[in-house]
């Protein structure tokens, strides 16, 4: 039947369809409703507003079809309600709701249709947004609900709405009937009312609804299913309750707990309700936990536990309801621990004891009484034979499989107890409980003892809890260990764990191209670091024997999920301990190799039965985890530990490489790479022929996979990379016998062939890079191969793929830096390389520019006559015209120096002097000319005397600056042979120009660094006079100290005088910044002498002097080595603590900047003590009311916040800590400050937006928990409108803030799309409403920013 919907429908079109709704033919009724639905959607907003008659008839028609015998007709009628309600006059809504609420189906079997229709209608209404004034449509919808639906739910009129003698409504839908009890569908309607219109509910309505649902809970006839729904409704309603109502509600709950006649079902219900509130309103529940938590914990107390055991001993049975109470209590405690962390700190011991008590709770086990304490586990830690005691006490898993009693529900209690322990470890494992040993002394032994748990769900929770404890022990170090020798690849996804548990912490197929490869990774065998004598790692080491023996038994289990979780636990242990299996590898080797051989068809369900982060446990996933563990063992243990097992490992791994499932094959290739490193020097000192057969087998399988066009791309890329490692490690001195000449030639040909393939090109470039940095024998590489590869690599420099260009350039640098490889390049190849490199001498791509100049410098050394030509000189002159610095400037000067050293610099010197001169930056051009002048000597056609004369004769400032820069660089490079004297430079200090004195000071310092004995006495002598030139002389000293530290020039004879002179000169305000840098650089040169002095100066009574000292400390962090760190380590944290507690505001700001720098430059020193420093940063990020003052500006008063700059620095420091120490800081405190910062000044809001972007990946689950709070702040920012008379800057700031918020909103929605979907969960209501509001009110801006994000990503 064809649909006939007009383009611009009117009420007449609706009226024409209404008679068809009574037709006897159900198909006609259905199609008529379908046409009505389309008309209602296509019609304008007002096409029914003035036709009350048609609206009323439509209501009757829809009500009749809702009672239709045909289910499809009913469903279509329900669909029509939403668009119909959006088009009718507001006066129609109350009668529509009333008729729906009173509808009693007579023809339909489904009695839930009226409730479903009501829910659909409520959802379709325009709902209010918390914090935003409600729209007219929202007010009309709420008015109808308040007049009709809420009285209909509770059974009486709450608000009269101006009506007198209003008839009493029929019995409430939520009233408990003696015949049918409570209508479950009515509770669903209530949930939708609260979810959609909670912000608009009147106080009396909230109270009435609360009373109604509590009456349902108090009724003994209410079923368990309905009670669960009521608990959901209460958790939603609690969000909108006023403080007084909520306090009264909590008081009633407390009174119920005090009731001496409290039954077990009622107690379980109260506990469940409190647990639900912990997740819906944690901030509001927190203050009440001090009173409420003891009632929950009492259900888990030792007293009640003993009473239950006595009851079991007397009657032989336990009350199932008692176990349900314990289960509910444990779930509630878990919620408290995860959502109200700070408030639960006072109950930490009680929560731990409850978790430990009930994780061993097994009334059906004959061993339960013997396991009431942890003595056996503790003996396993402190005594060598303790683990055997555990083995003897454990029951045989193989025999226990499938013996669980169906009537025994105690496993649920144990599982919830394990979850409590997991939450304790997760929330407190980065702080006090880990450091003071509580987690390892109390919890870890019990967890290991629980490896013999007979229920798999509980056993998996236990393994997960112990795994997260191990990961918390090694956070900040384990990732570095796992990735340290994986050149461009990662074997596992070591992402930051969120508070939501993740048992699948490893992804089997992570592949990451990271540009040029470092050849130093994984070269030597891992050193066995001494075990710490105290701290978490020492605690873990003491547990290692019992833990490994327990895991060894688990690996023999038939259950795939158990084996997989055990392997993942062991992998975490290996990575955190950076080994740890040296003495126990034999206990797990057989089981581990068998796991690698497991058939991929084996299935095992889920490796977690309780969390949303469950990971499928199959034969394939088990093999992947086993392969990752083998790889970790190979990477973290010395070769002599691994070699005895190679004979069994290699065949299993080769079989896995050939597996058809790409993830298994890819991970197996990663293991091949690790095994190759184990078998080859320098990790393996022996180069005997016994290893040739293993390496030959690995070579063959890698060659097949690298060339297999039908293999997955990831497999081919990994195989090529591993192929390169194998060829590189067998090319080193002493290892050439490990691979035959024929195989080597074949392997190199394969790589050259893969290099020409576009798909495998990048991986091949990286593999070739690995080979080129290790080969040292000219017989290892054929000349023709080197030349062909060089040209092919150069050809990739023109590709659009940036990563490929960088990797190719890195490989070329490795080639030209290798004496064997570069010697094979002939003139034709060198010329072709130069032609392809010269276009890259462009500052638009600095990463390629530096490498290109380095490669050209190597080529100049190889064949200067061919390379140094007009084109090269032109390119160099082009580069020198742009500002250069850092490594790029060093690479440029190296190229210029190489040209001069090759006696080919005269044409370049002429171009620099004639064509460039003062056209470029005098500092850069002068440095280049000075470098060329010294390296070229007499071959460049000019001398130092020429530049002295030029300096003396020059009239304009630019030429003087250029000459000074040339002479300064020349003096630095000539050293003690320099004919230049200090007076030459000092004579220009009195120049009237602003540029010349500064250029003279820098040149004096550079020349002084080359000839310290001549220059420094003159500089210090002049400074002692405290003349007006002190500022310039400080710049000279800075240059001397900078190059003295970099070039290892001895200035020890002058350091004491420099120290005194600089300290005295730095007292002047203008000299503080440069003086602080001088002091910092001097300390870097002689830390043992001057660092303790600087520490003492932090106690100086002069605030400005302390500020100078704080700045000086910051300059010591960069460009310092391990020797400096050894001196700094015992002092730095104490110094930072002193600085951050300085009473002067500006000094604290400088201290925060210093801490930020220390975190980036000295993480090894800072991170172990970050828990001491982090609270000080948090303190400075808070608004201090004492620093806010009012300033009178004409007739207006203006608030000035003197603490704003300090807060900005605090937030910048927090932003830095997120990247370097996230796993070691208090995440909840950080989130609190980020959310609070969204209400602060503009610059802090911008920082907080950036922090939120990072936190989406760092801790996604905490972000989800904070979405409601974020939504409220975002809504306030977007709703802010600058005044009409606002200045342009304020308008721009408001626009920028709105744009930043919308951008973060888009990223949050993409990261958590389900958070904006319809849900009855109390958590996330504000975010869902905010997202709807943004899409409605700011849709065009949102779409514009989305397009901008896509464009930037492309």
Coordinates of C-alpha atoms in Angstrom, one line a residue, residues 18-387:
X18 CA -8.6 9.0 11.9
X19 CA -11.6 7.0 10.6
X20 CA -9.2 4.4 9.2
X21 CA -7.9 3.7 12.7
X22 CA -11.2 1.9 13.4
X23 CA -11.1 -0.3 10.2
X24 CA -11.5 -4.0 10.7
X25 CA -8.4 -4.7 8.7
X26 CA -5.3 -4.6 11.0
X27 CA -3.0 -3.9 8.0
X28 CA -5.0 -0.8 7.1
X29 CA -4.9 0.3 10.7
X30 CA -1.2 -0.2 10.8
X31 CA -0.6 1.7 7.5
X32 CA -2.8 4.5 8.6
X33 CA -0.8 4.9 11.8
X34 CA 2.4 4.8 9.7
X35 CA 1.1 7.6 7.5
X36 CA 0.1 9.5 10.7
X37 CA 3.5 9.1 12.0
X38 CA 5.1 10.5 8.8
X39 CA 2.6 13.4 8.7
X40 CA 3.4 14.3 12.3
X41 CA 7.1 14.3 11.6
X42 CA 6.8 16.2 8.3
X43 CA 4.3 18.9 9.5
X44 CA 5.4 22.3 10.8
X45 CA 5.6 22.9 14.5
X46 CA 2.3 24.7 14.6
X47 CA 0.1 22.9 12.1
X48 CA -2.1 21.4 14.8
X49 CA -1.8 24.2 17.4
X50 CA -5.2 25.8 16.5
X51 CA -7.2 22.6 15.7
X52 CA -8.3 21.4 19.1
X53 CA -11.0 19.2 17.7
X54 CA -8.6 17.2 15.5
X55 CA -6.2 16.9 18.4
X56 CA -8.8 15.5 20.7
X57 CA -10.0 13.0 18.1
X58 CA -6.4 12.0 17.4
X59 CA -6.0 11.3 21.2
X60 CA -9.0 9.1 21.1
X61 CA -7.8 7.3 18.0
X62 CA -4.4 6.6 19.5
X63 CA -5.9 5.4 22.7
X64 CA -8.1 3.0 20.9
X65 CA -5.2 1.6 18.8
X66 CA -3.1 1.2 22.0
X67 CA -5.7 -1.4 23.0
X68 CA -5.6 -3.1 19.6
X69 CA -5.4 -6.9 19.4
X70 CA -2.5 -6.6 16.9
X71 CA 0.9 -6.0 18.5
X72 CA 2.4 -4.2 15.5
X73 CA -0.5 -1.7 15.5
X74 CA 0.1 -1.0 19.2
X75 CA 3.8 -0.4 18.7
X76 CA 3.1 2.0 15.8
X77 CA 0.6 3.9 18.0
X78 CA 3.3 4.3 20.6
X79 CA 5.7 5.6 18.0
X80 CA 3.1 8.3 17.1
X81 CA 2.8 9.6 20.6
X82 CA 6.2 11.4 20.6
X83 CA 5.8 13.5 17.4
X84 CA 2.1 14.1 18.3
X85 CA 2.9 15.6 21.7
X86 CA 5.5 18.0 20.1
X87 CA 2.8 19.4 17.7
X88 CA -0.3 19.8 19.9
X89 CA -1.4 22.7 22.0
X90 CA -0.2 22.6 25.7
X91 CA -3.8 22.2 26.8
X92 CA -4.0 18.8 25.2
X93 CA -1.2 17.3 27.2
X94 CA -2.9 16.9 30.6
X95 CA -5.9 15.1 29.2
X96 CA -3.7 12.9 27.1
X97 CA -1.5 11.9 30.1
X98 CA -4.6 11.4 32.2
X99 CA -6.2 9.1 29.7
X100 CA -3.0 7.1 29.2
X101 CA -2.5 6.7 32.9
X102 CA -6.1 5.4 33.3
X103 CA -6.0 3.2 30.2
X104 CA -7.0 -0.4 31.1
X105 CA -6.3 -2.8 28.1
X106 CA -9.2 -5.1 27.4
X107 CA -8.2 -6.5 24.0
X108 CA -4.5 -6.6 24.5
X109 CA -2.6 -9.4 26.3
X110 CA 0.3 -7.0 27.1
X111 CA -0.7 -5.0 30.2
X112 CA 2.5 -2.9 30.0
X113 CA 1.3 -1.0 27.0
X114 CA -0.1 2.1 28.9
X115 CA 3.1 2.4 30.9
X116 CA 5.3 2.0 27.8
X117 CA 3.2 4.7 26.1
X118 CA 3.6 7.0 29.1
X119 CA 7.4 6.5 29.1
X120 CA 7.6 7.2 25.4
X121 CA 5.6 10.4 25.9
X122 CA 7.7 11.6 28.8
X123 CA 11.0 10.9 26.8
X124 CA 9.7 12.9 23.8
X125 CA 9.0 16.0 25.9
X126 CA 11.4 18.9 25.8
X127 CA 13.3 18.3 29.0
X128 CA 15.0 20.9 31.2
X129 CA 18.7 21.3 31.5
X130 CA 20.1 21.7 35.0
X131 CA 21.6 25.1 35.4
X132 CA 19.8 26.6 32.4
X133 CA 16.4 28.3 32.6
X134 CA 13.7 25.8 31.2
X135 CA 12.2 26.5 27.8
X136 CA 8.5 27.2 27.3
X137 CA 8.0 23.7 25.9
X138 CA 9.7 22.2 29.0
X139 CA 7.5 24.3 31.3
X140 CA 4.4 23.1 29.5
X141 CA 5.4 19.5 29.7
X142 CA 6.3 19.7 33.4
X143 CA 3.0 21.5 34.1
X144 CA 1.1 18.6 32.5
X145 CA 3.1 16.0 34.4
X146 CA 2.8 17.9 37.7
X147 CA -1.0 18.3 37.3
X148 CA -1.9 14.9 36.2
X149 CA 0.9 12.2 36.2
X150 CA 2.5 12.8 39.6
X151 CA -0.9 12.8 41.4
X152 CA -1.8 9.7 39.4
X153 CA 1.4 8.0 40.6
X154 CA 1.0 8.8 44.3
X155 CA -2.8 8.8 44.5
X156 CA -3.4 12.3 45.8
X157 CA -3.0 15.9 44.6
X158 CA 0.3 17.5 45.7
X159 CA 0.1 20.9 44.2
X160 CA -3.3 22.5 43.5
X161 CA -2.1 24.6 40.5
X162 CA -4.8 27.2 41.2
X163 CA -7.6 24.7 40.8
X164 CA -10.3 24.4 43.5
X165 CA -12.6 21.4 44.2
X166 CA -10.5 19.3 41.9
X167 CA -11.7 15.7 42.0
X168 CA -9.5 13.3 43.8
X169 CA -7.5 11.0 41.5
X170 CA -8.0 7.3 41.5
X171 CA -5.7 5.1 43.6
X172 CA -2.1 5.8 42.9
X173 CA -0.2 3.7 40.4
X174 CA 2.6 3.2 43.0
X175 CA 0.2 2.1 45.7
X176 CA 0.6 -1.5 46.9
X177 CA -2.6 -3.4 46.1
X178 CA -3.7 -6.3 48.2
X179 CA -4.5 -8.3 45.1
X180 CA -1.7 -7.7 42.7
X181 CA 0.9 -5.9 44.8
X182 CA 2.9 -3.2 43.1
X183 CA 2.8 -2.4 39.4
X184 CA 6.4 -2.8 38.1
X185 CA 5.5 -0.7 35.1
X186 CA 4.5 2.2 37.3
X187 CA 8.0 2.3 38.8
X188 CA 9.4 2.5 35.2
X189 CA 7.2 5.5 34.6
X190 CA 8.4 7.1 37.8
X191 CA 12.1 6.5 36.8
X192 CA 11.5 8.4 33.5
X193 CA 9.7 11.3 35.3
X194 CA 12.6 11.7 37.6
X195 CA 15.3 11.2 35.0
X196 CA 13.7 13.7 32.5
X197 CA 12.2 16.3 34.8
X198 CA 14.1 15.9 38.1
X199 CA 15.5 19.5 38.0
X200 CA 12.0 21.0 37.8
X201 CA 10.3 18.8 40.5
X202 CA 8.8 20.8 43.3
X203 CA 10.1 20.1 46.8
X204 CA 6.7 18.7 47.8
X205 CA 6.6 16.4 44.8
X206 CA 10.1 15.0 45.5
X207 CA 9.0 14.3 49.1
X208 CA 5.7 12.6 47.9
X209 CA 7.6 10.5 45.4
X210 CA 10.2 9.5 48.0
X211 CA 7.5 8.5 50.5
X212 CA 5.7 6.5 47.8
X213 CA 8.8 4.4 46.9
X214 CA 9.8 3.9 50.5
X215 CA 6.3 2.6 51.2
X216 CA 6.9 0.0 48.4
X217 CA 10.2 -1.0 50.0
X218 CA 8.6 -1.3 53.4
X219 CA 5.8 -3.6 52.1
X220 CA 6.6 -7.3 52.8
X221 CA 4.7 -8.3 49.6
X222 CA 7.1 -6.5 47.3
X223 CA 9.1 -8.8 45.2
X224 CA 12.9 -8.7 44.9
X225 CA 12.8 -7.6 41.3
X226 CA 10.5 -4.6 42.1
X227 CA 12.7 -3.7 45.0
X228 CA 15.7 -3.5 42.8
X229 CA 13.8 -1.1 40.5
X230 CA 12.8 1.0 43.5
X231 CA 16.4 1.2 44.6
X232 CA 17.2 2.5 41.1
X233 CA 14.4 5.1 41.4
X234 CA 15.7 6.2 44.8
X235 CA 19.2 6.7 43.5
X236 CA 17.9 8.9 40.7
X237 CA 15.6 10.8 42.9
X238 CA 18.4 11.5 45.4
X239 CA 20.3 13.5 42.8
X240 CA 17.5 16.2 43.0
X241 CA 16.6 16.0 46.7
X242 CA 17.4 19.2 48.6
X243 CA 19.9 19.0 51.5
X244 CA 17.1 19.0 54.1
X245 CA 15.2 16.2 52.4
X246 CA 18.3 14.2 51.8
X247 CA 19.4 14.6 55.5
X248 CA 15.9 13.5 56.6
X249 CA 16.2 10.5 54.3
X250 CA 19.5 9.5 55.7
X251 CA 18.2 10.0 59.2
X252 CA 15.3 7.6 58.5
X253 CA 17.8 5.0 57.1
X254 CA 19.9 5.3 60.3
X255 CA 16.8 4.9 62.4
X256 CA 15.9 1.8 60.5
X257 CA 19.4 0.4 61.1
X258 CA 18.9 1.1 64.9
X259 CA 15.6 -0.9 64.9
X260 CA 16.1 -3.9 67.1
X261 CA 13.5 -5.8 65.1
X262 CA 15.4 -5.2 61.8
X263 CA 15.0 -8.3 59.7
X264 CA 17.7 -9.7 57.4
X265 CA 15.7 -8.9 54.2
X266 CA 15.1 -5.3 55.4
X267 CA 18.8 -5.0 56.3
X268 CA 19.9 -6.2 52.9
X269 CA 17.6 -3.8 51.3
X270 CA 18.9 -0.8 53.3
X271 CA 22.5 -1.8 52.6
X272 CA 21.8 -2.1 48.8
X273 CA 20.1 1.3 48.8
X274 CA 23.1 2.9 50.5
X275 CA 25.5 1.2 48.0
X276 CA 23.4 2.5 45.1
X277 CA 23.5 6.0 46.5
X278 CA 27.3 5.8 46.8
X279 CA 27.4 5.6 43.0
X280 CA 24.7 8.2 42.3
X281 CA 25.5 10.9 44.8
X282 CA 29.0 10.2 46.2
X283 CA 29.8 13.8 47.0
X284 CA 26.6 14.2 49.0
X285 CA 26.8 10.8 50.6
X286 CA 30.4 11.3 51.7
X287 CA 29.8 13.5 54.7
X288 CA 27.2 11.0 56.1
X289 CA 29.5 8.0 55.8
X290 CA 31.0 8.6 59.2
X291 CA 27.7 7.5 60.7
X292 CA 26.3 5.2 58.0
X293 CA 29.5 3.1 57.1
X294 CA 29.7 1.4 60.5
X295 CA 26.2 -0.1 60.0
X296 CA 27.4 -1.6 56.7
X297 CA 30.7 -2.8 58.1
X298 CA 28.9 -4.4 61.1
X299 CA 27.4 -6.9 58.7
X300 CA 31.0 -7.9 57.9
X301 CA 32.3 -7.8 61.5
X302 CA 34.2 -10.6 63.2
X303 CA 31.4 -11.0 65.7
X304 CA 28.7 -11.7 63.1
X305 CA 31.2 -13.9 61.2
X306 CA 31.8 -16.0 64.3
X307 CA 28.1 -16.2 65.0
X308 CA 27.5 -17.6 61.5
X309 CA 30.1 -20.2 62.1
X310 CA 28.5 -21.2 65.4
X311 CA 25.2 -21.5 63.6
X312 CA 26.8 -23.6 60.9
X313 CA 28.3 -25.9 63.6
X314 CA 25.0 -26.3 65.4
X315 CA 22.5 -26.7 62.5
X316 CA 24.8 -27.7 59.6
X317 CA 23.2 -25.0 57.4
X318 CA 23.4 -21.3 56.9
X319 CA 20.6 -18.8 56.3
X320 CA 20.9 -17.9 52.6
X321 CA 19.6 -14.4 53.4
X322 CA 22.6 -13.9 55.8
X323 CA 24.9 -14.5 52.8
X324 CA 22.9 -12.1 50.7
X325 CA 23.3 -9.4 53.4
X326 CA 27.1 -10.0 53.3
X327 CA 27.1 -9.8 49.6
X328 CA 25.2 -6.5 49.6
X329 CA 27.4 -5.1 52.3
X330 CA 30.6 -6.0 50.4
X331 CA 29.2 -4.4 47.2
X332 CA 28.3 -1.3 49.2
X333 CA 31.8 -1.1 50.7
X334 CA 33.3 -1.5 47.3
X335 CA 31.2 1.5 46.2
X336 CA 32.3 3.5 49.2
X337 CA 35.9 2.8 48.5
X338 CA 35.8 3.7 44.9
X339 CA 33.5 6.7 45.0
X340 CA 34.2 8.2 48.5
X341 CA 37.9 7.6 48.9
X342 CA 38.8 10.3 51.2
X343 CA 35.8 9.8 53.5
X344 CA 36.6 6.0 53.7
X345 CA 40.1 6.5 54.9
X346 CA 39.0 6.3 58.5
X347 CA 37.5 2.9 57.8
X348 CA 40.5 1.5 55.9
X349 CA 41.4 -1.1 58.5
X350 CA 37.8 -2.3 58.8
X351 CA 37.4 -2.6 55.0
X352 CA 40.7 -4.5 54.7
X353 CA 39.7 -6.9 57.5
X354 CA 36.3 -7.5 56.0
X355 CA 37.8 -8.2 52.6
X356 CA 40.3 -10.6 54.0
X357 CA 37.8 -12.3 56.2
X358 CA 35.3 -13.1 53.5
X359 CA 37.7 -13.8 50.6
X360 CA 38.4 -17.0 52.5
X361 CA 34.8 -17.5 53.5
X362 CA 33.8 -21.1 52.5
X363 CA 31.4 -22.7 54.9
X364 CA 31.3 -25.9 52.8
X365 CA 35.0 -26.4 52.9
X366 CA 36.5 -28.6 55.6
X367 CA 39.6 -26.5 55.4
X368 CA 37.9 -23.2 56.2
X369 CA 38.6 -23.3 59.9
X370 CA 42.3 -24.1 59.3
X371 CA 42.6 -21.0 57.0
X372 CA 41.2 -18.4 59.3
X373 CA 44.6 -16.8 59.6
X374 CA 47.4 -16.1 57.3
X375 CA 50.1 -18.0 59.2
X376 CA 50.8 -20.5 56.4
X377 CA 51.1 -17.7 53.8
X378 CA 53.3 -15.7 56.0
X379 CA 55.6 -18.7 56.6
X380 CA 55.7 -19.0 52.8
X381 CA 57.1 -15.5 52.6
X382 CA 59.7 -15.8 55.3
X383 CA 60.7 -19.4 55.0
X384 CA 62.1 -21.1 52.0
X385 CA 59.8 -24.1 52.4
X386 CA 56.7 -22.1 53.0
X387 CA 55.4 -22.4 49.5

